[in-house]
mmCIF file of C-alpha atoms in Angstrom:
data_model
loop_
_atom_site.group_PDB
_atom_site.id
_atom_site.type_symbol
_atom_site.label_atom_id
_atom_site.label_comp_id
_atom_site.label_asym_id
_atom_site.label_seq_id
_atom_site.Cartn_x
_atom_site.Cartn_y
_atom_site.Cartn_z
ATOM 1 C CA MET S 217 105.807 71.594 -28.415
ATOM 2 C CA THR S 218 108.490 69.566 -26.821
ATOM 3 C CA THR S 219 110.776 70.300 -23.749
ATOM 4 C CA SER S 220 114.347 70.340 -23.773
ATOM 5 C CA ASP S 221 115.863 67.139 -22.978
ATOM 6 C CA PRO S 222 117.614 67.471 -18.599
ATOM 7 C CA ARG S 223 119.507 64.282 -19.536
ATOM 8 C CA GLY S 224 121.115 65.682 -22.822
ATOM 9 C CA HIS S 225 119.363 63.152 -25.739
ATOM 10 C CA GLY S 226 119.396 65.350 -28.760
ATOM 11 C CA GLN S 227 115.715 65.902 -29.439
ATOM 12 C CA GLY S 228 112.610 67.101 -27.067
ATOM 13 C CA LEU S 229 110.385 65.271 -25.037
ATOM 14 C CA PRO S 230 107.319 64.508 -26.802
ATOM 15 C CA THR S 231 104.252 66.309 -24.852
ATOM 16 C CA THR S 232 101.391 66.119 -27.275
ATOM 17 C CA GLU S 233 100.056 62.338 -28.816
ATOM 18 C CA PRO S 234 100.640 64.013 -32.538
ATOM 19 C CA GLU S 235 104.070 64.626 -31.183
ATOM 20 C CA ALA S 236 104.637 61.223 -29.716
ATOM 21 C CA LEU S 237 102.976 59.452 -32.734
ATOM 22 C CA ALA S 238 105.382 61.381 -34.674
ATOM 23 C CA ALA S 239 108.404 60.730 -32.389
ATOM 24 C CA CYS S 240 107.092 56.779 -32.189
ATOM 25 C CA THR S 241 106.607 56.033 -35.902
ATOM 26 C CA THR S 242 109.614 57.516 -36.991
ATOM 27 C CA VAL S 243 112.219 55.041 -34.854
ATOM 28 C CA LEU S 244 109.883 52.052 -36.056
ATOM 29 C CA ALA S 245 109.972 53.097 -39.471
ATOM 30 C CA GLU S 246 113.844 53.234 -38.887
ATOM 31 C CA MET S 247 114.004 49.674 -37.509
ATOM 32 C CA LEU S 248 111.965 48.099 -39.861
ATOM 33 C CA GLU S 249 113.597 50.536 -43.116
ATOM 34 C CA LEU S 250 110.199 51.688 -43.753
ATOM 35 C CA ALA S 251 108.674 54.998 -44.807
ATOM 36 C CA PRO S 252 107.075 56.257 -41.910
ATOM 37 C CA GLU S 253 103.585 56.736 -43.932
ATOM 38 C CA ALA S 254 104.125 52.903 -44.501
ATOM 39 C CA VAL S 255 103.559 52.117 -41.324
ATOM 40 C CA ASP S 256 99.699 51.512 -39.442
ATOM 41 C CA PRO S 257 99.491 53.117 -36.103
ATOM 42 C CA GLU S 258 96.587 51.224 -35.212
ATOM 43 C CA ARG S 259 98.081 47.593 -36.054
ATOM 44 C CA PRO S 260 99.432 45.647 -33.166
ATOM 45 C CA PHE S 261 103.472 45.683 -32.813
ATOM 46 C CA ARG S 262 103.394 42.187 -33.246
ATOM 47 C CA ALA S 263 101.737 42.337 -36.406
ATOM 48 C CA LEU S 264 104.578 45.033 -37.653
ATOM 49 C CA GLY S 265 107.113 42.581 -36.618
ATOM 50 C CA ILE S 266 107.805 43.871 -33.159
ATOM 51 C CA ASP S 267 109.584 40.213 -31.619
ATOM 52 C CA SER S 268 110.951 40.749 -28.506
ATOM 53 C CA MET S 269 114.247 41.379 -29.404
ATOM 54 C CA LEU S 270 113.264 44.387 -31.234
ATOM 55 C CA ASN S 271 110.789 45.626 -28.311
ATOM 56 C CA VAL S 272 113.543 46.154 -26.707
ATOM 57 C CA ALA S 273 115.647 48.091 -29.524
ATOM 58 C CA PHE S 274 113.235 50.179 -30.260
ATOM 59 C CA THR S 275 112.063 51.034 -26.503
ATOM 60 C CA SER S 276 116.355 51.527 -25.824
ATOM 61 C CA ALA S 277 115.943 53.798 -28.962
ATOM 62 C CA LEU S 278 112.953 55.541 -28.268
ATOM 63 C CA ASN S 279 114.958 56.871 -24.393
ATOM 64 C CA GLN S 280 117.558 57.486 -26.428
ATOM 65 C CA ARG S 281 116.455 59.882 -28.792
ATOM 66 C CA TYR S 282 113.483 61.126 -27.101
ATOM 67 C CA GLY S 283 114.111 61.089 -23.304
ATOM 68 C CA THR S 284 111.323 58.763 -22.784
ATOM 69 C CA ARG S 285 111.110 56.429 -19.953
ATOM 70 C CA ILE S 286 109.784 53.545 -21.523
ATOM 71 C CA GLY S 287 109.901 49.660 -20.833
ATOM 72 C CA PRO S 288 109.575 46.622 -22.830
ATOM 73 C CA ALA S 289 106.957 46.041 -20.871
ATOM 74 C CA ASP S 290 104.899 49.122 -21.696
ATOM 75 C CA LEU S 291 104.135 47.227 -25.776
ATOM 76 C CA LEU S 292 102.317 44.657 -24.172
ATOM 77 C CA GLU S 293 100.279 46.934 -22.412
ATOM 78 C CA HIS S 294 99.956 49.731 -25.046
ATOM 79 C CA THR S 295 100.088 47.460 -28.124
ATOM 80 C CA THR S 296 99.869 49.868 -31.383
ATOM 81 C CA LEU S 297 101.565 53.234 -31.708
ATOM 82 C CA ARG S 298 98.700 54.764 -31.832
ATOM 83 C CA ALA S 299 98.322 53.458 -27.527
ATOM 84 C CA LEU S 300 101.753 54.340 -27.118
ATOM 85 C CA ALA S 301 101.659 57.843 -28.520
ATOM 86 C CA ARG S 302 98.776 58.577 -26.000
ATOM 87 C CA TYR S 303 100.845 56.679 -22.660
ATOM 88 C CA VAL S 304 104.012 58.737 -24.107
ATOM 89 C CA ALA S 305 102.046 61.890 -24.221
ATOM 90 C CA GLY S 306 100.570 61.455 -20.899
ATOM 91 C CA GLU S 307 101.765 61.041 -17.277
ATOM 92 C CA GLY S 308 102.826 57.090 -18.030
ATOM 93 C CA HIS S 309 106.754 57.901 -19.422
ATOM 94 C CA ALA S 310 107.276 60.581 -16.164
ATOM 95 C CA ALA S 311 107.093 57.351 -13.980
ATOM 96 C CA ALA S 312 109.532 54.012 -14.287
ATOM 97 C CA PRO S 313 107.958 51.302 -15.800
ATOM 98 C CA ALA S 314 107.329 47.678 -13.342
ATOM 99 C CA ALA S 315 110.280 46.421 -15.230
ATOM 100 C CA SER S 316 112.695 48.550 -14.267
ATOM 101 C CA ARG S 317 111.248 50.435 -10.705
ATOM 102 C CA SER S 318 113.822 49.626 -8.664
ATOM 103 C CA GLY S 319 116.400 50.651 -11.264
ATOM 104 C CA SER S 320 119.325 51.232 -9.168
ATOM 105 C CA ALA S 321 119.196 47.501 -7.697
ATOM 106 C CA VAL S 322 116.761 45.132 -9.946
ATOM 107 C CA GLY S 323 118.459 47.203 -13.175
ATOM 108 C CA ARG S 324 122.091 47.041 -12.051
ATOM 109 C CA THR S 325 121.805 43.490 -10.564
ATOM 110 C CA LEU S 326 120.735 42.144 -14.262
ATOM 111 C CA VAL S 327 122.930 43.765 -16.221
ATOM 112 C CA LEU S 328 125.484 42.802 -14.279
ATOM 113 C CA GLY S 329 124.748 39.282 -14.440
ATOM 114 C CA GLU S 330 124.603 39.914 -18.083
ATOM 115 C CA LEU S 331 127.963 41.800 -18.554
ATOM 116 C CA ARG S 332 129.451 39.152 -16.224
ATOM 117 C CA ARG S 333 128.235 36.285 -18.516
ATOM 118 C CA GLN S 334 129.581 37.725 -21.888
ATOM 119 C CA LEU S 335 133.065 38.833 -20.553
ATOM 120 C CA ALA S 336 133.424 35.627 -18.954
ATOM 121 C CA GLY S 337 132.553 33.947 -22.153
ATOM 122 C CA LEU S 338 135.505 36.228 -23.840
ATOM 123 C CA LEU S 339 138.491 35.511 -20.899
ATOM 124 C CA HIS S 340 137.415 31.669 -21.255
ATOM 125 C CA HIS S 341 136.529 31.673 -17.630
ATOM 126 C CA LYS S 342 133.473 30.733 -15.413
ATOM 127 C CA PRO S 343 130.902 33.716 -14.951
ATOM 128 C CA GLU S 344 131.485 33.360 -11.045
ATOM 129 C CA GLU S 345 135.282 33.585 -11.376
ATOM 130 C CA ILE S 346 135.110 37.225 -12.786
ATOM 131 C CA ASP S 347 135.649 39.871 -10.066
ATOM 132 C CA THR S 348 132.998 42.286 -10.772
ATOM 133 C CA GLU S 349 134.999 45.282 -8.644
ATOM 134 C CA ARG S 350 138.408 44.191 -10.443
ATOM 135 C CA ALA S 351 139.292 46.891 -13.154
ATOM 136 C CA PHE S 352 138.785 45.673 -17.086
ATOM 137 C CA ALA S 353 143.057 45.635 -17.608
ATOM 138 C CA GLU S 354 143.323 43.829 -14.359
ATOM 139 C CA LEU S 355 141.266 40.673 -15.777
ATOM 140 C CA GLY S 356 142.890 40.971 -18.878
ATOM 141 C CA LEU S 357 140.648 42.418 -21.243
ATOM 142 C CA ASP S 358 143.123 43.382 -24.202
ATOM 143 C CA SER S 359 142.012 46.460 -26.767
ATOM 144 C CA VAL S 360 140.937 43.473 -29.146
ATOM 145 C CA LEU S 361 138.765 41.786 -26.798
ATOM 146 C CA ALA S 362 137.463 45.042 -25.062
ATOM 147 C CA THR S 363 136.000 45.561 -28.836
ATOM 148 C CA GLU S 364 134.039 42.564 -28.997
ATOM 149 C CA PHE S 365 133.190 43.077 -25.405
ATOM 150 C CA ILE S 366 131.632 46.832 -26.212
ATOM 151 C CA ALA S 367 130.282 45.081 -29.800
ATOM 152 C CA GLY S 368 128.224 42.408 -27.344
ATOM 153 C CA LEU S 369 126.234 44.360 -25.073
ATOM 154 C CA ASN S 370 125.580 47.378 -27.384
ATOM 155 C CA HIS S 371 124.017 44.559 -29.270
ATOM 156 C CA THR S 372 122.346 43.150 -26.226
ATOM 157 C CA TYR S 373 121.038 45.975 -25.289
ATOM 158 C CA GLY S 374 120.428 48.509 -28.657
ATOM 159 C CA LEU S 375 123.239 50.210 -27.908
ATOM 160 C CA ALA S 376 125.947 52.370 -29.419
ATOM 161 C CA GLU S 377 128.653 53.009 -26.659
ATOM 162 C CA PRO S 378 131.428 53.675 -27.754
ATOM 163 C CA ALA S 379 135.382 52.296 -26.416
ATOM 164 C CA SER S 380 135.830 55.248 -24.157
ATOM 165 C CA VAL S 381 132.767 53.396 -22.000
ATOM 166 C CA LEU S 382 135.479 50.992 -20.404
ATOM 167 C CA HIS S 383 138.008 54.049 -19.469
ATOM 168 C CA ASP S 384 134.946 56.016 -17.815
ATOM 169 C CA HIS S 385 133.443 52.965 -16.080
ATOM 170 C CA ARG S 386 136.488 50.591 -15.432
ATOM 171 C CA SER S 387 134.970 47.782 -13.649
ATOM 172 C CA LEU S 388 132.077 45.352 -14.803
ATOM 173 C CA ALA S 389 130.445 46.865 -11.908
ATOM 174 C CA ALA S 390 131.072 50.571 -12.695
ATOM 175 C CA LEU S 391 129.863 49.578 -16.138
ATOM 176 C CA ALA S 392 126.374 47.818 -15.011
ATOM 177 C CA ALA S 393 125.323 50.769 -13.081
ATOM 178 C CA HIS S 394 126.033 52.996 -16.178
ATOM 179 C CA LEU S 395 123.705 50.803 -18.411
ATOM 180 C CA ALA S 396 121.196 50.283 -16.204
ATOM 181 C CA THR S 397 120.979 53.893 -16.367
ATOM 182 C CA LEU S 398 120.732 53.800 -20.122
ATOM 183 C CA VAL S 399 118.244 50.763 -20.194
ATOM 184 C CA PRO S 400 115.039 49.391 -19.615
ATOM 185 C CA VAL S 401 116.462 45.772 -18.062
ATOM 186 C CA SER S 402 114.458 43.139 -19.734
ATOM 187 C CA PRO S 403 115.509 39.580 -19.258
ATOM 188 C CA ARG S 404 116.316 38.104 -22.319
ATOM 189 C CA THR S 405 118.491 35.113 -22.065
ATOM 190 C CA PRO S 406 119.517 32.179 -19.832
ATOM 191 C CA GLY S 407 122.153 33.456 -18.293
ATOM 192 C CA ASP S 408 119.555 36.793 -17.553
ATOM 193 C CA LEU S 409 117.204 34.408 -16.096
ATOM 194 C CA GLU S 410 119.792 32.666 -13.743
ATOM 195 C CA THR S 411 120.342 36.405 -12.245
ATOM 196 C CA LEU S 412 116.878 37.314 -11.970
ATOM 197 C CA LEU S 413 116.932 34.165 -9.936
ATOM 198 C CA ASP S 414 119.242 35.057 -7.758
ATOM 199 C CA ALA S 415 117.999 38.202 -7.369
ATOM 200 C CA VAL S 416 114.921 37.026 -6.140
ATOM 201 C CA ARG S 417 116.882 34.595 -3.585
ATOM 202 C CA ASP S 418 118.633 37.501 -2.523
ATOM 203 C CA ASP S 419 115.692 39.886 -1.601
ATOM 204 C CA VAL S 420 116.643 42.389 -4.645
ATOM 205 C CA LEU S 421 112.975 42.421 -5.753
ATOM 206 C CA SER S 422 110.080 40.661 -5.314
ATOM 207 C CA VAL S 423 108.530 37.189 -7.356
ATOM 208 C CA GLU S 424 105.622 39.925 -8.447
ATOM 209 C CA GLU S 425 108.473 42.049 -10.108
ATOM 210 C CA ALA S 426 110.038 39.249 -11.876
ATOM 211 C CA VAL S 427 107.470 38.192 -13.172
ATOM 212 C CA ALA S 428 106.533 41.233 -14.895
ATOM 213 C CA LEU S 429 110.305 41.243 -15.636
ATOM 214 C CA LEU S 430 109.659 37.891 -17.255
ATOM 215 C CA GLY S 431 106.633 38.652 -18.973
ATOM 216 C CA ALA S 432 108.842 41.191 -20.999
ATOM 217 C CA ARG S 433 110.424 38.064 -22.718
ATOM 218 C CA THR S 434 107.446 36.792 -24.589
#
C-alpha cells in the first residue's frame, strides 16, 4: 500500500519495491515516450538514454508526483530502475541525499546563483548588479519578461511553476528558498559551478560536498 503524502502531492509515497518500480517506470516511460512495458528495469539508465539533464528532470518528476526525496546523485549509485526502486522502497528516500543534505543553505545558494544569472540575462545586467532582496517589479521585470523568466526556471529544474509563483515569492532570495524545497539541486551550468565555488569559499558547504554535487553533472 502507499502512504498519503504530507506535502500534498497527488500520489502516495511508494512503500514496497513493486510499487516503487511501477512508479519509477511510469515516470521514466512518460519522459521517454514509451509504454512502461518497453522499459527494461535491469538496463542502466545511461543505456536507456538518461543523460545529466534527463537525470535531473526524472528525479524531479518522481519527487513531485510521489513525494520521494531522490537526488540526481542517487542515480549514480542506483543505476537501474530495479536498483532505484529498491532504494525508494527502503529507508533511503526518507533521508536527504548528499547532494541536498544542507538543503536550506546549499540549495538556496545554488538556486539563487542560477536564478540571478538567468534574470541578469533577461534584464541585460551583470549578475552581481541584481539585488536578490529587491522585489521583481522594482528590478524591472514586466509581465512579458516574467513569463520568459518562469519558463526558464521551469526548464532548468524540470518544474511546472505557474506565473503566480512570482507573486507568492516576490524577490530572487524568496523564490530561491521556495525552489530549493522542490528540487534536488545539482550544478548543471558554468554559472552553477561559479556559485558552487563561491559557496565553498564562503563555508556554505565543504569541499567534499562540492565534489558530491559536481559528480551529479557527469
